[in-house]
XYZ file of C-alpha atoms in Angstrom:
346
model
C -44.401 -16.620 52.544
C -48.129 -16.521 53.348
C -50.933 -15.053 51.210
C -54.353 -14.042 52.476
C -56.865 -14.407 49.631
C -60.341 -12.898 50.033
C -63.099 -13.702 47.533
C -65.895 -11.158 47.896
C -68.630 -12.671 45.700
C -68.777 -16.443 45.785
C -72.191 -16.281 44.100
C -70.441 -15.161 40.889
C -67.110 -16.950 41.236
C -66.252 -20.614 40.469
C -63.593 -20.753 43.159
C -60.785 -23.297 43.332
C -60.446 -25.682 46.267
C -56.665 -25.963 46.110
C -53.779 -24.095 44.530
C -50.481 -25.313 43.147
C -48.146 -23.390 45.449
C -44.386 -22.978 45.269
C -42.225 -24.370 48.097
C -42.352 -22.543 51.441
C -45.548 -20.728 50.410
C -48.932 -21.027 52.095
C -52.260 -19.332 51.606
C -55.668 -19.101 53.209
C -58.835 -18.439 51.231
C -61.823 -16.672 52.781
C -64.875 -16.656 50.534
C -68.046 -14.657 51.109
C -71.276 -15.371 49.272
C -71.726 -11.626 48.692
C -70.343 -8.424 50.170
C -72.011 -5.088 50.893
C -70.247 -1.753 51.050
C -70.632 -1.719 54.824
C -68.898 -5.107 55.091
C -66.195 -4.481 52.534
C -63.399 -2.700 54.371
C -63.317 -5.007 57.376
C -63.196 -8.057 55.140
C -60.251 -6.955 53.012
C -57.998 -5.245 55.558
C -55.554 -8.178 55.721
C -55.935 -9.298 52.102
C -52.926 -9.806 49.872
C -55.170 -10.846 46.991
C -58.796 -9.816 46.432
C -61.058 -11.712 44.051
C -63.971 -9.554 42.930
C -66.654 -9.470 40.238
C -68.994 -6.500 40.718
C -68.214 -4.979 44.131
C -66.793 -1.484 43.668
C -63.181 -1.069 44.737
C -62.830 2.710 44.716
C -59.975 5.015 45.663
C -60.896 4.951 49.346
C -61.044 1.155 49.428
C -57.715 0.907 47.624
C -55.941 3.327 49.943
C -53.105 2.077 52.150
C -55.172 2.703 55.284
C -57.908 0.277 54.160
C -55.851 -2.322 52.263
C -52.285 -2.057 53.575
C -51.197 -5.514 52.360
C -52.948 -5.620 49.010
C -50.829 -6.768 46.064
C -53.317 -8.166 43.563
C -56.921 -7.611 42.528
C -58.223 -10.443 40.363
C -61.518 -9.760 38.605
C -63.569 -12.879 37.926
C -64.890 -11.376 34.684
C -63.588 -9.740 31.529
C -64.502 -6.144 32.400
C -62.564 -4.376 35.161
C -64.682 -1.227 35.495
C -65.529 -2.101 39.123
C -61.897 -1.348 40.058
C -60.280 2.100 40.249
C -57.339 1.281 38.015
C -55.549 4.577 38.588
C -55.483 3.999 42.352
C -54.077 0.515 41.796
C -51.445 1.822 39.415
C -50.389 4.472 41.914
C -49.756 1.774 44.544
C -48.297 -0.798 42.124
C -51.214 -3.130 42.802
C -51.629 -5.564 39.927
C -55.128 -5.883 38.440
C -55.884 -9.054 36.482
C -59.003 -10.294 34.698
C -60.342 -13.457 33.050
C -60.370 -12.551 29.359
C -62.508 -14.413 26.854
C -64.242 -16.664 29.370
C -67.736 -15.641 28.289
C -67.354 -15.102 24.537
C -69.712 -17.878 23.487
C -72.489 -17.077 25.942
C -72.429 -13.288 25.510
C -72.271 -13.370 21.708
C -75.202 -15.788 21.570
C -77.139 -13.659 24.042
C -76.500 -10.623 21.840
C -78.084 -12.408 18.889
C -81.036 -13.491 21.033
C -81.564 -9.859 22.026
C -81.417 -8.855 18.369
C -84.203 -11.264 17.464
C -86.236 -10.205 20.500
C -85.914 -6.549 19.482
C -86.532 -7.041 15.780
C -89.277 -9.673 16.091
C -90.672 -8.242 19.377
C -90.865 -11.718 20.877
C -91.699 -10.684 24.430
C -94.502 -8.359 23.350
C -95.992 -10.926 20.959
C -96.050 -13.512 23.728
C -97.974 -11.041 25.914
C -100.391 -10.145 23.103
C -101.058 -13.802 22.297
C -101.832 -14.622 25.956
C -103.963 -11.527 26.565
C -107.675 -12.054 27.302
C -109.995 -11.141 25.698
C -107.986 -12.081 22.630
C -107.026 -9.133 20.453
C -105.815 -11.597 17.828
C -109.203 -13.336 17.816
C -111.083 -10.046 17.602
C -108.983 -8.399 14.885
C -107.828 -11.399 12.883
C -104.229 -10.117 12.868
C -101.969 -8.250 15.264
C -99.155 -7.565 12.799
C -99.230 -3.878 13.750
C -97.036 -4.796 16.725
C -94.239 -5.939 14.413
C -94.211 -2.948 12.091
C -91.291 -0.544 11.819
C -91.665 3.152 12.709
C -92.743 3.964 9.126
C -95.370 1.210 9.138
C -93.452 -1.272 6.990
C -92.928 -4.937 7.991
C -89.713 -5.856 9.844
C -86.442 -6.720 8.142
C -85.031 -10.219 7.950
C -81.353 -11.034 8.461
C -80.452 -10.911 4.788
C -81.546 -7.267 4.645
C -79.867 -6.175 7.880
C -76.676 -4.128 8.126
C -74.888 -5.058 11.341
C -72.654 -2.393 12.897
C -70.095 -3.635 15.427
C -68.832 -1.051 17.915
C -65.960 -2.623 19.833
C -64.000 -5.170 17.826
C -62.161 -7.295 20.345
C -62.771 -11.025 20.702
C -66.459 -10.561 21.456
C -67.058 -8.162 18.578
C -65.302 -10.518 16.172
C -67.476 -13.454 17.221
C -70.692 -11.445 16.893
C -69.584 -10.266 13.453
C -68.982 -13.888 12.389
C -72.456 -14.916 13.587
C -73.983 -11.935 11.787
C -72.291 -12.891 8.532
C -73.472 -16.498 8.945
C -77.029 -15.172 9.272
C -76.647 -13.252 6.025
C -76.118 -9.771 7.427
C -73.788 -7.221 5.897
C -71.252 -6.367 8.619
C -69.666 -2.961 9.213
C -66.888 -2.644 11.792
C -66.888 0.834 13.296
C -63.708 2.833 13.548
C -63.151 4.740 16.748
C -65.457 7.654 17.389
C -63.607 10.942 16.858
C -63.074 12.707 20.158
C -64.478 16.192 20.667
C -61.429 16.792 22.855
C -58.229 15.891 20.971
C -56.311 15.747 24.242
C -58.421 12.770 25.329
C -57.699 10.701 22.245
C -60.319 8.524 20.618
C -63.218 7.093 22.575
C -62.834 3.382 22.103
C -60.522 0.581 23.089
C -57.211 -0.400 21.580
C -58.817 -3.391 19.892
C -60.412 -0.906 17.507
C -57.138 0.351 16.095
C -57.045 -0.400 12.366
C -55.712 -3.829 11.473
C -54.766 -5.068 8.057
C -57.221 -7.970 8.056
C -60.271 -5.790 8.661
C -61.313 -2.505 7.086
C -62.975 0.032 9.351
C -65.936 2.238 8.537
C -66.099 5.728 10.068
C -68.135 5.709 13.272
C -70.705 8.230 12.015
C -71.185 6.263 8.781
C -71.939 3.110 10.761
C -74.582 4.991 12.750
C -76.237 6.151 9.545
C -76.116 2.844 7.677
C -76.547 0.113 10.298
C -79.983 -1.354 10.964
C -78.517 -3.341 13.873
C -75.838 -1.898 16.162
C -74.128 -4.101 18.734
C -72.031 -2.541 21.503
C -69.189 -4.787 22.678
C -66.612 -2.363 24.056
C -65.432 -1.618 27.608
C -66.740 1.187 29.774
C -64.182 3.805 30.682
C -64.251 7.603 31.054
C -63.967 8.029 27.279
C -66.883 5.713 26.415
C -69.430 7.013 28.931
C -72.522 8.208 27.037
C -70.855 7.220 23.772
C -74.371 7.082 22.318
C -76.592 10.003 23.315
C -79.105 12.367 21.719
C -76.889 13.471 18.814
C -76.022 9.897 17.882
C -79.652 8.734 18.022
C -80.561 11.654 15.773
C -78.222 10.347 13.075
C -79.099 6.643 13.310
C -81.033 4.707 10.701
C -84.770 4.799 11.604
C -84.933 0.973 11.375
C -82.025 0.550 13.790
C -82.223 -1.732 16.794
C -79.454 -1.143 19.331
C -78.072 -4.128 21.266
C -75.975 -3.503 24.384
C -74.040 -6.413 25.870
C -71.114 -4.176 26.837
C -71.601 -2.129 30.002
C -74.158 0.257 31.428
C -73.302 3.930 31.023
C -72.127 3.622 27.422
C -75.692 4.401 26.330
C -77.410 7.532 27.653
C -80.579 5.777 28.811
C -82.716 8.905 29.106
C -81.800 9.970 25.574
C -82.462 6.421 24.366
C -85.995 6.432 25.787
C -86.650 9.793 24.154
C -85.363 8.536 20.798
C -87.751 5.580 20.948
C -90.665 7.841 21.868
C -89.894 10.041 18.874
C -89.480 6.964 16.592
C -85.934 7.961 15.701
C -84.870 4.317 16.089
C -86.823 1.055 16.101
C -85.762 -0.672 19.325
C -83.320 -1.288 22.146
C -82.300 -4.519 23.859
C -79.825 -4.576 26.708
C -78.288 -6.837 29.327
C -76.613 -3.953 31.167
C -77.750 -0.789 32.946
C -76.302 2.491 34.161
C -77.125 1.411 37.752
C -76.974 -2.266 38.710
C -78.847 -4.074 40.072
C -81.651 -2.072 38.447
C -84.641 -2.178 40.763
C -86.956 0.420 39.264
C -87.256 3.841 37.627
C -85.113 5.369 40.362
C -82.199 3.396 38.850
C -83.013 3.591 35.143
C -85.557 5.320 32.892
C -85.843 2.019 31.031
C -88.087 0.800 33.880
C -90.220 3.946 34.066
C -93.953 3.774 33.447
C -93.712 5.858 30.271
C -91.242 3.353 28.760
C -93.531 0.328 29.039
C -95.015 0.617 25.555
C -91.674 1.139 23.832
C -89.721 -1.567 22.024
C -87.313 -2.226 24.890
C -86.142 -5.741 25.802
C -84.274 -6.218 29.073
C -82.245 -8.972 30.722
C -80.550 -8.698 34.147
C -76.820 -8.833 33.290
C -76.826 -12.587 32.760
C -75.572 -12.744 29.179
C -72.357 -14.288 30.500
C -74.034 -17.127 32.407
C -73.492 -20.600 30.943
C -71.805 -23.880 31.804
C -68.952 -23.103 29.427
C -68.398 -19.661 30.961
C -68.269 -21.103 34.484
C -65.756 -23.725 33.366
C -63.612 -21.126 31.600
C -63.772 -18.715 34.550
C -62.807 -21.404 37.029
C -59.800 -22.476 34.981
C -58.592 -18.925 34.361
C -59.233 -17.770 37.930
C -57.162 -20.617 39.340
C -54.298 -20.095 36.891
C -54.242 -16.330 37.471
C -54.233 -16.711 41.262
C -51.450 -19.311 41.144
C -49.405 -17.016 38.934
C -49.934 -14.112 41.344
C -48.723 -16.195 44.283
C -45.645 -17.202 42.280
C -45.002 -13.655 41.099
C -45.595 -14.688 37.478
C -48.153 -12.165 36.232
C -50.719 -13.266 33.651
C -53.886 -11.522 32.427
C -52.591 -8.241 33.863
C -54.547 -5.066 33.061
C -52.396 -2.698 35.144
């Protein structure tokens, strides 16, 4: 038996050089540094296994006409929102991921974004470098650190950390928060406005005996730091929008290391303008890569003076993550070739 393996984004993927194959099995691996939409269909026509990270595999791409031989899609990441899972399920195409590979890097990045948002590190660097020196002229520039009501910022021991999405990543962020002295609230699932849809968060948020859950709306009201660490799916799109920002604590800083689209970015900008919340820091965007205001209101001219800290979806990037991804990617691909499914999403 022969397997054609196509890796679409070598720039993101620590690919294996060899595979441990069963007897009478061969494979060929074609790896592309990156892949555009125009290149996609021709590259994957003969693929039995596709390795992907961010390239969108939609219903058209996953149709029998475009990918007649496809048996596996392996995502070199934890999130699988780049893949149309329903189309894969309909064709019995297995979708696998690399769970937990980036827990250390992403949780630490989340905390770095918290400090940047609360202590306004990027802005203070700019103010300190600015010439002529505002600091020199005024003697103090502490106005830049003040909360919406004019009070000084909170320190960790006075923060209430709300975790929305309590899988492995949420648990690690909660542990770091507790170590810093924060009170931690784990949010229960947000009640759905449409009972037929069920609740709008992942299965990891089902109540467990070892952790008590706080109603979602109560977390919004009480938390001074909210960290999003849940997957994007149709139920979590715009999970936080105008109504949610209206009910948040006025000192709240919102940290998003989950996925773009979970936060309504236009409503977020408006909430910051109206001083409903204190800040936003994110590694993810509703359109990626985000090149300008045409992709996200977070990069618009009228958002420049708001407490917004941005990083370009690199929270995952670390030596440990690359090592973990490489190990898991190899093991998952070998299992697929042997017909021994691991890390299967659908």
